[in-house]
């Protein structure tokens, strides 16, 4: 369960928000000349990063505005919230310390091999 | 390792169960294999079994980062049915259901398959129309399907609230009598044992960290237990499909979401079937041990943490109590999450890729358990022969470019 900081309204419970997928995907401007493969890339292909991921949220039961967030999808830790149109801030998060990229406490603990943490992204 | 039989059970009973041997070996990885399957879930183990049994590939390994069946295979609610709308989906899920019907015998392992029937509820006229259409489509595809009104529903599942006064009244339902549930661990163990007997190495605690390639083709995998040479790598890693494909630069139309389930304290037999509702987002069956097994929708956000949000549980509990008022004082014992890899058209990917020798089976989303034998069967054919068979062909990656999607949201999204 998350506490999410809307850049317009402040901290609220996750149940007020809806996730709106990967951030920074803009609609193509030269759509007449695009190939089917390029359309497929825009419409369907996603990074689905395990680690620091930029994503959109909408404050559906609040101000109803979209904004972006950086979250580590391996730990569910939020690292930043920022407005649409702004650049994602440079963030150093401790990258999870197991071969598969998960930290202890993020589920499936029995399969985790401890390694020294690496910093940065 | 001998066959399990009534005789062996009686013999071991008399000998104090001292004669049982491990059901499969625990080998170290060999330096090279003809094929390496990443992921020891039901789909990966089934793939290995059919590769060895039907395609004569004996020098193969299944590598699993944790323990076999510790992923979605051990976390799902085991609902099995084949009443999907489109021909392509009906073909693969019905293929799987037919294999389920004989699987205990084939594997000499009791998978506790129970064909107790699956009800899919309709709560408004539009949904009722959609479900009636699905019944007709199912019948044209040779899949058993019936449409029931509230009275017949009440006869089939007496504890269900069919009063017209609830917020989302039950106005109809489809019934697939051949649908049901089985025991997920037993399926994994049965396939593991049968594959092992055919020479397949099942290697647990072995995580793939890199896939090695040369000139656009696979040459091996790097694992937490050393490098393995191989020309064929088959990924069957539900939840982590994008991560594995990313190792060879293949992009996929997949997003990974948490999906949760919970079980109640055990009760005497009370729920005779599987009941599912897409609209109020809950589904429920009773395990042979007596616990109610209750599932919900996915969390809206992506995540790899196998943890779900509390508001989803609140939502599913509200729905279950309205549909089954008799459950209102039950205690819930355990809750857990899995990571499901969801495709935009709610259908799976069974495909080769632009990297030679790299095959993907994933994107089963919230409902892939029921497909386990059919998926392994079709995928083994693709891995062995490098061309998809008739059942796998509609599920290749090209569909996202050609637009020939298998849009199964109505039959697949969330309700299992
Ligand atoms: C709560 C829940 C309820 C569900 N209910 C149903 C249901 O009722 N009916 C239904 O049909 N479906 C259901 N599903 C979906 C179903 O469980 C899955 O579609 C199916 O089990 C996927 O099988 P699999 O073998 O591909 O995946 P898994 O069993 O997840 O196997 C993948 C394996 O890959 C391993 N792996 C990952 N990365 C690596 C690596 N780098 N190296 C080595 N190994 C790796 C994992 O550890 C895992 O064991 C449910 C899912 C969940 C989470
Ligand atoms: Zn707001």
Coordinates of C-alpha atoms and ligand atoms in Angstrom, one line a residue:
Chain A
X1 CA 0.0 0.0 0.0
X2 CA 1.5 3.3 -1.1
X3 CA 1.3 6.8 0.2
X4 CA 1.6 8.9 -2.9
X5 CA 2.5 12.6 -3.1
X6 CA 0.5 14.4 -5.7
X7 CA 2.6 17.5 -6.8
X8 CA -0.6 19.5 -6.6
X9 CA -2.4 18.2 -3.5
X10 CA 0.3 16.6 -1.3
X11 CA 0.4 13.2 0.4
X12 CA -2.7 10.9 -0.1
X13 CA -3.6 7.3 0.1
X14 CA -3.0 5.1 -3.0
X15 CA -6.7 4.4 -3.3
X16 CA -7.2 8.0 -4.6
X17 CA -4.9 7.3 -7.6
X18 CA -4.8 5.3 -10.7
X19 CA -1.6 4.1 -12.4
X20 CA -1.3 5.2 -16.0
X21 CA 1.6 3.2 -17.3
X22 CA 5.1 4.0 -18.4
X23 CA 6.0 7.8 -18.5
X24 CA 7.6 9.9 -21.2
X25 CA 5.9 8.1 -24.2
X26 CA 4.8 10.8 -26.5
X27 CA 2.4 10.4 -29.4
X28 CA 4.3 10.3 -32.7
X29 CA 4.0 13.5 -34.8
X30 CA 4.8 12.1 -38.2
X31 CA 2.2 9.3 -38.1
X32 CA 1.6 9.2 -41.9
X33 CA 5.1 7.9 -42.6
X34 CA 5.4 5.4 -39.8
X35 CA 5.8 1.7 -40.4
X36 CA 3.6 -0.9 -38.7
X37 CA 6.7 -1.9 -36.6
X38 CA 7.0 1.7 -35.4
X39 CA 3.3 1.8 -34.5
X40 CA 3.7 -1.4 -32.6
X41 CA 6.6 0.1 -30.6
X42 CA 4.6 3.2 -29.7
X43 CA 1.3 1.3 -28.9
X44 CA 2.5 -1.9 -27.3
X45 CA 6.2 -2.2 -26.4
X46 CA 7.1 -1.1 -22.9
X47 CA 10.3 -1.0 -20.8
X48 CA 8.8 -2.9 -17.8
X49 CA 11.9 -2.1 -15.9
X50 CA 12.9 -4.1 -12.8
X51 CA 14.5 -1.2 -10.9
X52 CA 14.1 2.5 -11.2
X53 CA 11.1 3.2 -13.5
X54 CA 9.4 6.4 -14.6
X55 CA 5.6 6.1 -14.6
X56 CA 2.5 8.2 -14.8
X57 CA -0.2 8.4 -12.2
X58 CA -3.5 10.2 -12.1
X59 CA -5.0 11.7 -9.0
X60 CA -8.4 10.3 -10.0
X61 CA -10.3 10.9 -6.7
X62 CA -8.6 14.3 -6.2
X63 CA -7.5 17.0 -8.5
X64 CA -7.8 14.6 -11.5
X65 CA -4.4 15.7 -12.9
X66 CA -1.7 13.5 -14.3
X67 CA 1.8 13.6 -12.9
X68 CA 5.0 11.4 -13.0
X69 CA 6.9 9.4 -10.5
X70 CA 10.1 7.5 -10.2
X71 CA 9.7 4.2 -8.3
X72 CA 11.9 1.2 -7.8
X73 CA 9.7 -1.6 -9.0
X74 CA 12.0 -4.2 -7.3
X75 CA 11.3 -2.7 -3.9
X76 CA 8.2 -0.5 -4.4
X77 CA 10.1 2.5 -3.0
X78 CA 9.0 5.9 -4.5
X79 CA 12.0 8.1 -5.2
X80 CA 10.5 11.2 -6.7
X81 CA 7.2 12.9 -7.9
X82 CA 7.3 15.5 -10.6
X83 CA 4.9 17.3 -12.9
X84 CA 4.1 16.4 -16.5
X85 CA 6.6 18.2 -18.8
X86 CA 9.3 18.2 -16.2
X87 CA 12.5 16.2 -16.6
X88 CA 12.9 13.2 -14.2
X89 CA 15.3 14.2 -11.4
X90 CA 18.6 12.5 -11.2
X91 CA 18.3 10.0 -8.4
X92 CA 20.8 7.7 -6.7
X93 CA 19.0 4.7 -5.3
X94 CA 20.7 1.7 -3.7
X95 CA 20.2 -0.9 -6.4
X96 CA 19.0 -4.2 -4.8
X97 CA 21.7 -6.5 -3.7
X98 CA 20.8 -9.8 -5.3
X99 CA 21.5 -11.2 -8.8
X100 CA 17.8 -11.0 -9.6
X101 CA 17.6 -7.4 -8.4
X102 CA 15.3 -7.8 -5.4
X103 CA 16.1 -6.7 -1.9
X104 CA 15.3 -8.8 1.1
X105 CA 11.8 -8.1 2.2
X106 CA 10.4 -7.7 -1.2
X107 CA 8.9 -11.1 -1.4
X108 CA 10.3 -14.6 -2.3
X109 CA 13.1 -14.1 0.3
X110 CA 14.1 -17.7 0.3
X111 CA 15.6 -17.4 -3.2
X112 CA 17.8 -14.4 -2.4
X113 CA 21.5 -14.4 -2.4
X114 CA 23.1 -11.5 -0.5
X115 CA 25.6 -9.4 -2.5
X116 CA 27.1 -6.0 -1.5
X117 CA 24.8 -3.2 -2.6
X118 CA 25.8 -1.2 -5.7
X119 CA 24.8 2.5 -5.9
X120 CA 23.5 4.6 -8.8
X121 CA 21.4 4.1 -11.8
Chain B
X1 CA 12.4 -44.8 -9.0
X2 CA 9.4 -47.1 -9.4
X3 CA 5.8 -46.4 -10.4
X4 CA 3.3 -45.4 -7.7
X5 CA 0.6 -47.9 -7.4
X6 CA -1.9 -49.3 -4.9
X7 CA 0.6 -52.1 -4.3
X8 CA 3.6 -49.8 -3.6
X9 CA 1.5 -47.7 -1.2
X10 CA 0.4 -50.8 0.7
X11 CA 4.0 -52.2 0.7
X12 CA 5.4 -48.9 2.0
X13 CA 2.6 -48.7 4.6
X14 CA 3.7 -52.0 6.0
X15 CA 7.4 -51.1 5.8
X16 CA 6.9 -47.8 7.7
X17 CA 7.4 -45.7 4.5
X18 CA 11.2 -46.4 4.5
X19 CA 11.5 -47.4 0.9
X20 CA 10.4 -44.3 -0.9
X21 CA 13.2 -42.6 -2.9
X22 CA 13.4 -38.9 -4.1
X23 CA 11.0 -38.3 -7.0
X24 CA 13.6 -36.6 -9.1
X25 CA 17.5 -36.3 -9.0
X26 CA 19.3 -33.1 -7.9
X27 CA 22.0 -32.8 -10.5
X28 CA 24.7 -30.2 -10.8
X29 CA 24.5 -28.3 -14.1
X30 CA 26.5 -29.9 -17.0
X31 CA 28.8 -27.8 -19.1
X32 CA 26.4 -28.0 -22.1
X33 CA 22.9 -29.0 -23.1
X34 CA 20.9 -29.2 -26.4
X35 CA 18.4 -26.8 -24.8
X36 CA 18.1 -24.9 -21.6
X37 CA 14.6 -24.0 -20.3
X38 CA 14.6 -21.0 -17.9
X39 CA 11.9 -21.2 -15.2
X40 CA 10.8 -24.2 -13.3
X41 CA 7.1 -23.4 -13.1
X42 CA 4.4 -25.7 -14.5
X43 CA 4.8 -24.3 -18.0
X44 CA 8.6 -24.8 -18.0
X45 CA 8.4 -28.3 -16.6
X46 CA 5.7 -29.3 -19.0
X47 CA 7.8 -28.0 -21.9
X48 CA 10.7 -30.1 -20.7
X49 CA 8.6 -33.2 -20.4
X50 CA 7.1 -32.9 -23.9
X51 CA 10.4 -32.0 -25.4
X52 CA 11.9 -35.2 -24.0
X53 CA 8.8 -37.4 -24.6
X54 CA 7.6 -36.3 -28.0
X55 CA 10.7 -34.7 -29.6
X56 CA 13.4 -37.0 -28.4
X57 CA 15.5 -34.2 -26.8
X58 CA 16.9 -35.8 -23.7
X59 CA 20.0 -33.7 -23.1
X60 CA 18.1 -30.7 -21.7
X61 CA 17.9 -28.8 -18.4
X62 CA 15.3 -26.7 -16.6
X63 CA 17.0 -24.0 -14.5
X64 CA 15.1 -22.4 -11.7
X65 CA 16.3 -19.6 -9.5
X66 CA 14.3 -20.7 -6.4
X67 CA 12.5 -23.9 -6.0
X68 CA 10.3 -25.5 -8.7
X69 CA 6.7 -24.2 -8.5
X70 CA 7.7 -21.3 -6.2
X71 CA 6.5 -18.7 -8.7
X72 CA 3.0 -18.2 -10.0
X73 CA 2.5 -22.0 -10.3
X74 CA 2.5 -22.2 -6.5
X75 CA 0.5 -19.0 -5.9
X76 CA -2.4 -19.3 -8.3
X77 CA -6.0 -20.3 -7.4
X78 CA -5.9 -23.3 -9.9
X79 CA -9.1 -22.6 -11.8
X80 CA -9.3 -24.5 -15.0
X81 CA -11.7 -23.9 -17.9
X82 CA -11.6 -23.5 -21.6
X83 CA -14.6 -21.3 -22.4
X84 CA -12.7 -18.6 -24.2
X85 CA -14.4 -16.6 -27.0
X86 CA -12.0 -16.7 -30.0
X87 CA -11.0 -19.8 -32.0
X88 CA -7.3 -19.3 -31.3
X89 CA -7.8 -19.2 -27.5
X90 CA -10.5 -22.0 -27.5
X91 CA -8.0 -24.2 -29.4
X92 CA -5.1 -23.8 -26.8
X93 CA -7.2 -23.8 -23.6
X94 CA -9.3 -26.8 -24.8
X95 CA -6.2 -28.6 -25.9
X96 CA -4.9 -28.0 -22.3
X97 CA -8.2 -29.2 -20.7
X98 CA -8.1 -32.4 -22.7
X99 CA -4.6 -33.0 -21.5
X100 CA -5.6 -32.2 -17.9
X101 CA -8.3 -34.9 -18.2
X102 CA -5.7 -37.7 -18.5
X103 CA -2.7 -36.2 -16.8
X104 CA -2.8 -38.1 -13.5
X105 CA -2.7 -41.3 -15.5
X106 CA -0.1 -40.1 -17.9
X107 CA 2.3 -38.8 -15.2
X108 CA 1.5 -41.6 -12.7
X109 CA 1.0 -38.8 -10.2
X110 CA -2.3 -37.7 -8.6
X111 CA -2.8 -34.1 -9.6
X112 CA -6.2 -34.1 -7.8
X113 CA -8.0 -32.9 -10.9
X114 CA -11.6 -32.1 -9.9
X115 CA -14.1 -31.3 -12.7
X116 CA -16.5 -29.6 -10.4
X117 CA -17.8 -27.0 -12.8
X118 CA -17.2 -23.3 -13.2
X119 CA -19.8 -20.5 -13.1
X120 CA -19.2 -17.1 -14.7
X121 CA -21.8 -14.7 -13.4
X122 CA -23.6 -11.9 -15.3
X123 CA -24.8 -8.9 -13.4
X124 CA -26.4 -6.8 -16.2
X125 CA -28.0 -7.2 -19.6
X126 CA -24.9 -6.3 -21.5
X127 CA -22.8 -8.9 -19.6
X128 CA -25.6 -11.5 -20.1
X129 CA -25.6 -10.9 -23.8
X130 CA -21.8 -11.2 -23.9
X131 CA -21.9 -14.5 -22.0
X132 CA -24.6 -15.9 -24.2
X133 CA -22.5 -15.1 -27.2
X134 CA -19.6 -16.8 -25.6
X135 CA -21.7 -20.0 -25.0
X136 CA -22.6 -20.1 -28.7
X137 CA -18.9 -19.5 -29.7
X138 CA -17.8 -22.3 -27.3
X139 CA -20.3 -24.8 -28.7
X140 CA -19.2 -24.1 -32.3
X141 CA -15.6 -24.9 -31.1
X142 CA -16.7 -28.1 -29.4
X143 CA -16.3 -26.7 -25.9
X144 CA -19.0 -27.6 -23.4
X145 CA -21.0 -24.6 -22.3
X146 CA -24.4 -23.8 -20.9
X147 CA -26.3 -20.7 -20.0
X148 CA -28.2 -20.7 -16.6
X149 CA -30.9 -18.4 -15.2
X150 CA -31.0 -17.4 -11.5
X151 CA -33.1 -20.4 -10.6
X152 CA -30.8 -22.9 -12.1
X153 CA -27.8 -21.1 -10.7
X154 CA -29.3 -21.4 -7.2
X155 CA -29.8 -25.1 -7.8
X156 CA -26.2 -25.6 -8.9
X157 CA -24.7 -23.4 -6.1
X158 CA -27.2 -23.0 -3.3
X159 CA -25.1 -20.7 -1.1
X160 CA -24.9 -18.0 -3.8
X161 CA -27.1 -15.0 -3.2
X162 CA -29.5 -14.7 -6.2
X163 CA -31.8 -12.2 -4.6
X164 CA -32.8 -9.4 -7.0
X165 CA -32.3 -6.8 -4.3
X166 CA -28.5 -6.8 -4.0
X167 CA -26.5 -4.0 -5.5
X168 CA -25.3 -6.1 -8.5
X169 CA -27.9 -8.9 -8.8
X170 CA -27.0 -12.2 -10.4
X171 CA -29.1 -12.4 -13.5
X172 CA -27.5 -15.3 -15.3
X173 CA -24.3 -17.3 -15.6
X174 CA -22.4 -19.6 -17.9
X175 CA -21.5 -23.0 -16.7
X176 CA -18.7 -25.2 -18.0
X177 CA -19.1 -28.5 -16.2
X178 CA -15.7 -29.9 -17.3
X179 CA -14.0 -26.9 -15.7
X180 CA -12.7 -27.1 -12.1
X181 CA -9.5 -27.0 -10.0
X182 CA -6.5 -29.2 -9.3
X183 CA -3.5 -29.3 -7.0
X184 CA -0.8 -26.9 -8.3
X185 CA 2.2 -28.4 -6.5
X186 CA 1.3 -31.9 -7.6
X187 CA 1.3 -30.8 -11.2
X188 CA 4.8 -29.3 -10.9
X189 CA 6.1 -32.3 -9.0
X190 CA 4.4 -34.8 -11.4
X191 CA 5.9 -33.1 -14.5
X192 CA 9.3 -32.8 -12.8
X193 CA 9.3 -36.5 -11.9
X194 CA 8.2 -37.6 -15.3
X195 CA 10.7 -35.3 -17.1
X196 CA 13.5 -36.5 -14.8
X197 CA 12.7 -40.1 -15.6
X198 CA 13.3 -39.2 -19.3
X199 CA 16.7 -37.8 -18.5
X200 CA 15.9 -34.1 -18.1
X201 CA 18.1 -32.3 -15.5
X202 CA 16.0 -30.2 -13.1
X203 CA 18.4 -27.7 -11.5
X204 CA 17.0 -25.6 -8.6
X205 CA 18.7 -22.6 -6.9
X206 CA 20.2 -21.7 -10.3
X207 CA 19.5 -18.2 -11.5
X208 CA 20.1 -17.1 -15.1
X209 CA 21.9 -13.7 -14.9
X210 CA 22.9 -13.3 -18.6
X211 CA 22.2 -14.9 -21.9
X212 CA 25.3 -15.3 -24.1
X213 CA 25.0 -14.6 -27.8
X214 CA 27.3 -14.6 -30.9
X215 CA 26.4 -13.1 -34.3
X216 CA 22.7 -12.8 -33.3
X217 CA 22.3 -16.3 -32.0
X218 CA 22.3 -17.8 -28.5
X219 CA 25.4 -19.7 -27.4
X220 CA 24.7 -20.2 -23.7
X221 CA 23.5 -18.9 -20.4
X222 CA 25.5 -17.5 -17.4
X223 CA 24.0 -18.7 -14.1
X224 CA 24.6 -18.3 -10.4
X225 CA 26.1 -21.9 -10.7
X226 CA 28.4 -21.2 -13.7
X227 CA 28.1 -20.9 -17.5
X228 CA 26.2 -23.4 -19.5
X229 CA 26.7 -23.8 -23.3
X230 CA 23.6 -24.3 -25.4
X231 CA 22.1 -23.2 -28.8
X232 CA 18.5 -23.1 -27.6
X233 CA 17.2 -21.1 -24.7
X234 CA 13.5 -21.2 -23.9
X235 CA 12.2 -18.6 -21.4
X236 CA 9.2 -19.6 -19.4
X237 CA 9.5 -17.1 -16.6
X238 CA 6.0 -15.6 -15.9
X239 CA 6.4 -12.2 -14.3
X240 CA 10.1 -11.9 -15.3
X241 CA 9.6 -12.5 -19.1
X242 CA 10.6 -8.8 -19.9
X243 CA 13.7 -9.1 -17.7
X244 CA 14.9 -12.3 -19.4
X245 CA 14.1 -11.0 -22.9
X246 CA 16.0 -7.8 -22.0
X247 CA 19.1 -9.9 -21.6
X248 CA 19.2 -10.4 -25.3
X249 CA 17.7 -7.0 -26.2
X250 CA 14.3 -8.3 -27.2
X251 CA 11.5 -5.8 -26.3
X252 CA 8.1 -7.2 -25.4
X253 CA 4.6 -5.8 -25.1
X254 CA 4.4 -6.9 -21.5
X255 CA 3.8 -5.2 -18.1
X256 CA 4.3 -7.0 -14.8
X257 CA 1.6 -6.5 -12.1
X258 CA 1.0 -8.0 -8.7
X259 CA -1.9 -10.3 -8.4
X260 CA -3.1 -11.5 -5.0
X261 CA -5.2 -14.2 -3.5
X262 CA -6.2 -15.4 0.0
X263 CA -7.6 -18.4 1.9
X264 CA -10.0 -18.7 4.8
X265 CA -10.0 -21.0 7.7
X266 CA -11.1 -24.5 6.7
X267 CA -14.8 -25.3 6.5
X268 CA -16.9 -28.4 5.9
X269 CA -17.7 -28.8 2.2
X270 CA -20.1 -25.9 1.3
X271 CA -19.1 -24.5 -2.1
X272 CA -19.6 -27.2 -4.7
X273 CA -18.1 -25.4 -7.7
X274 CA -16.0 -22.5 -8.8
X275 CA -17.8 -19.1 -8.9
X276 CA -16.4 -16.1 -10.8
X277 CA -17.6 -12.6 -11.4
X278 CA -15.7 -10.2 -13.7
X279 CA -18.0 -7.3 -12.8
X280 CA -17.6 -7.3 -9.0
X281 CA -14.1 -8.8 -9.4
X282 CA -14.0 -11.8 -7.1
X283 CA -13.9 -15.5 -7.5
X284 CA -14.1 -18.3 -5.1
X285 CA -13.7 -22.1 -4.8
X286 CA -13.2 -24.5 -1.9
X287 CA -10.0 -26.5 -1.6
X288 CA -10.1 -30.2 -0.8
X289 CA -8.8 -29.2 2.6
X290 CA -11.8 -27.0 3.2
X291 CA -10.4 -23.6 2.8
X292 CA -12.1 -21.1 0.6
X293 CA -9.7 -19.9 -2.0
X294 CA -10.5 -16.4 -3.0
X295 CA -8.9 -14.3 -5.8
X296 CA -9.2 -10.7 -6.9
X297 CA -8.1 -8.3 -9.6
X298 CA -4.6 -7.2 -10.3
X299 CA -3.1 -4.1 -8.7
X300 CA -3.1 -1.3 -11.1
X301 CA 0.6 -0.5 -10.8
X302 CA 3.5 -2.5 -12.2
X303 CA 5.8 -4.2 -9.7
X304 CA 8.1 -7.1 -9.2
X305 CA 7.6 -7.4 -5.4
X306 CA 5.0 -10.2 -5.1
X307 CA 3.1 -7.9 -2.7
X308 CA -0.4 -6.5 -3.3
X309 CA -2.3 -3.5 -1.9
X310 CA -4.8 -3.7 0.8
X311 CA -7.5 -1.8 -1.1
X312 CA -7.8 -4.7 -3.5
X313 CA -8.5 -7.0 -0.7
X314 CA -11.1 -4.7 0.8
X315 CA -12.8 -4.6 -2.6
X316 CA -12.8 -8.3 -3.1
X317 CA -14.1 -8.9 0.4
X318 CA -17.0 -6.5 -0.1
X319 CA -17.9 -8.4 -3.3
X320 CA -17.6 -11.9 -1.7
X321 CA -19.9 -11.0 1.2
X322 CA -22.5 -9.7 -1.1
X323 CA -22.4 -12.8 -3.3
X324 CA -22.1 -15.2 -0.3
X325 CA -23.6 -13.6 2.8
X326 CA -23.0 -16.9 4.6
X327 CA -19.2 -16.1 4.6
X328 CA -19.5 -12.9 6.5
X329 CA -18.0 -14.1 9.8
X330 CA -15.2 -16.2 8.3
X331 CA -11.6 -15.5 9.3
X332 CA -9.0 -15.2 6.5
X333 CA -5.8 -17.0 7.2
X334 CA -3.2 -16.1 4.6
X335 CA -2.8 -13.6 1.8
X336 CA 0.0 -13.6 -0.9
X337 CA 0.9 -12.1 -4.2
X338 CA 2.4 -13.2 -7.4
X339 CA 3.8 -11.2 -10.4
X340 CA 1.8 -11.7 -13.6
X341 CA 3.0 -10.6 -17.0
X342 CA 0.2 -8.9 -18.8
X343 CA -0.1 -8.4 -22.6
X344 CA -2.2 -5.7 -24.1
X345 CA -4.6 -8.1 -25.8
X346 CA -4.8 -10.4 -22.6
X347 CA -3.4 -13.3 -24.6
X348 CA -0.1 -15.1 -24.2
X349 CA 3.1 -15.0 -26.3
X350 CA 4.5 -18.3 -27.6
X351 CA 7.1 -17.2 -30.1
X352 CA 10.6 -17.3 -31.5
X353 CA 12.4 -14.0 -31.6
X354 CA 14.8 -12.0 -33.7
X355 CA 17.6 -13.7 -31.7
X356 CA 18.4 -17.1 -33.1
X357 CA 17.7 -19.9 -30.7
X358 CA 15.9 -17.7 -28.2
X359 CA 12.2 -18.6 -27.6
X360 CA 9.6 -17.0 -25.3
X361 CA 6.6 -18.4 -23.6
X362 CA 5.0 -15.8 -21.4
X363 CA 2.4 -13.0 -21.1
X364 CA -0.2 -15.5 -19.7
X365 CA -1.2 -12.7 -17.3
X366 CA -3.7 -13.6 -14.7
X367 CA -5.0 -16.9 -16.2
X368 CA -2.2 -19.1 -17.5
X369 CA -2.5 -22.0 -15.0
X370 CA -5.3 -23.7 -16.9
X371 CA -3.1 -23.7 -20.0
X372 CA -0.1 -25.4 -18.4
X373 CA -0.2 -28.7 -20.3
X374 CA -1.3 -27.2 -23.6
X375 CA 1.2 -24.4 -23.4
X376 CA 4.1 -26.9 -22.7
X377 CA 2.9 -29.1 -25.5
X378 CA 2.8 -26.4 -28.1
X379 CA 5.9 -24.6 -26.9
X380 CA 8.0 -27.9 -27.0
X381 CA 7.0 -28.3 -30.6
X382 CA 8.2 -24.7 -31.4
X383 CA 11.5 -25.1 -29.5
X384 CA 12.2 -28.5 -31.2
X385 CA 11.2 -27.6 -34.7
X386 CA 11.8 -23.8 -34.8
X387 CA 8.3 -23.3 -36.4
X388 CA 5.1 -22.7 -34.4
X389 CA 2.5 -25.4 -34.7
X390 CA -1.2 -24.6 -35.6
X391 CA -2.1 -24.0 -32.0
X392 CA 0.9 -21.7 -31.2
X393 CA 0.9 -19.8 -34.5
X394 CA -1.7 -17.1 -33.5
X395 CA 0.3 -16.3 -30.4
X396 CA 3.6 -15.2 -32.0
X397 CA 5.1 -11.7 -31.5
X398 CA 4.2 -10.7 -35.1
X399 CA 0.6 -10.1 -34.1
X400 CA 1.5 -6.8 -32.4
X401 CA 2.9 -5.5 -35.7
X402 CA 0.2 -7.0 -38.1
X403 CA -2.6 -6.0 -35.7
X404 CA -4.0 -9.6 -35.7
X405 CA -4.5 -9.5 -31.9
X406 CA -6.4 -12.2 -29.9
X407 CA -8.3 -9.7 -27.8
X408 CA -9.5 -11.9 -25.0
X409 CA -10.2 -9.3 -22.3
X410 CA -13.8 -10.5 -22.0
X411 CA -12.8 -14.1 -21.2
X412 CA -9.4 -13.5 -19.6
X413 CA -8.9 -10.3 -17.8
X414 CA -8.7 -11.1 -14.1
X415 CA -11.6 -13.5 -13.5
X416 CA -9.8 -16.9 -14.1
Ligands
LIG1 C1 -2.7 -15.0 -7.2 C2 -2.8 -15.7 -8.5 C3 -3.9 -16.4 -8.9 C4 -4.0 -17.0 -10.2 N1 -5.0 -17.8 -10.4 C5 -5.1 -18.5 -11.6 C6 -6.2 -19.4 -11.8 O1 -7.1 -19.6 -11.0 N2 -6.3 -20.0 -13.0 C7 -5.3 -19.8 -14.0 O2 -5.5 -20.4 -15.1 N3 -4.2 -19.0 -13.8 C8 -4.1 -18.3 -12.6 N4 -3.0 -17.5 -12.3 C9 -2.0 -17.4 -13.4 C10 -1.0 -18.5 -13.4 O3 -0.6 -18.8 -12.1 C11 0.2 -18.3 -14.3 O4 -0.3 -17.8 -15.6 C12 1.0 -19.5 -14.5 O5 1.2 -20.2 -13.3 C13 2.3 -19.3 -15.2 O6 3.1 -20.4 -15.2 P1 4.6 -20.4 -15.4 O7 5.1 -21.8 -15.2 O8 4.9 -19.7 -16.7 O9 5.2 -19.4 -14.2 P2 5.9 -19.6 -12.8 O10 5.3 -20.7 -12.0 O11 5.9 -18.2 -12.2 O12 7.3 -20.0 -13.2 C14 8.3 -19.1 -13.7 C15 9.6 -19.5 -12.9 O13 10.7 -18.8 -13.5 C16 11.6 -18.6 -12.5 N5 12.6 -17.5 -12.9 C17 12.4 -16.2 -13.1 N6 13.5 -15.6 -13.4 C18 14.5 -16.6 -13.4 C19 15.9 -16.5 -13.7 N7 16.5 -15.4 -14.0 N8 16.6 -17.7 -13.7 C20 15.9 -18.9 -13.3 N9 14.6 -18.9 -13.1 C21 13.9 -17.8 -13.1 C22 10.8 -18.2 -11.3 O14 11.4 -18.3 -10.0 C23 9.5 -19.1 -11.4 O15 9.6 -20.2 -10.6 C24 -2.9 -16.9 -11.1 C25 -1.8 -16.2 -10.7 C26 -1.7 -15.6 -9.5 C27 -0.4 -14.8 -9.1
LIG2 ZN1 -3.9 16.0 -6.8

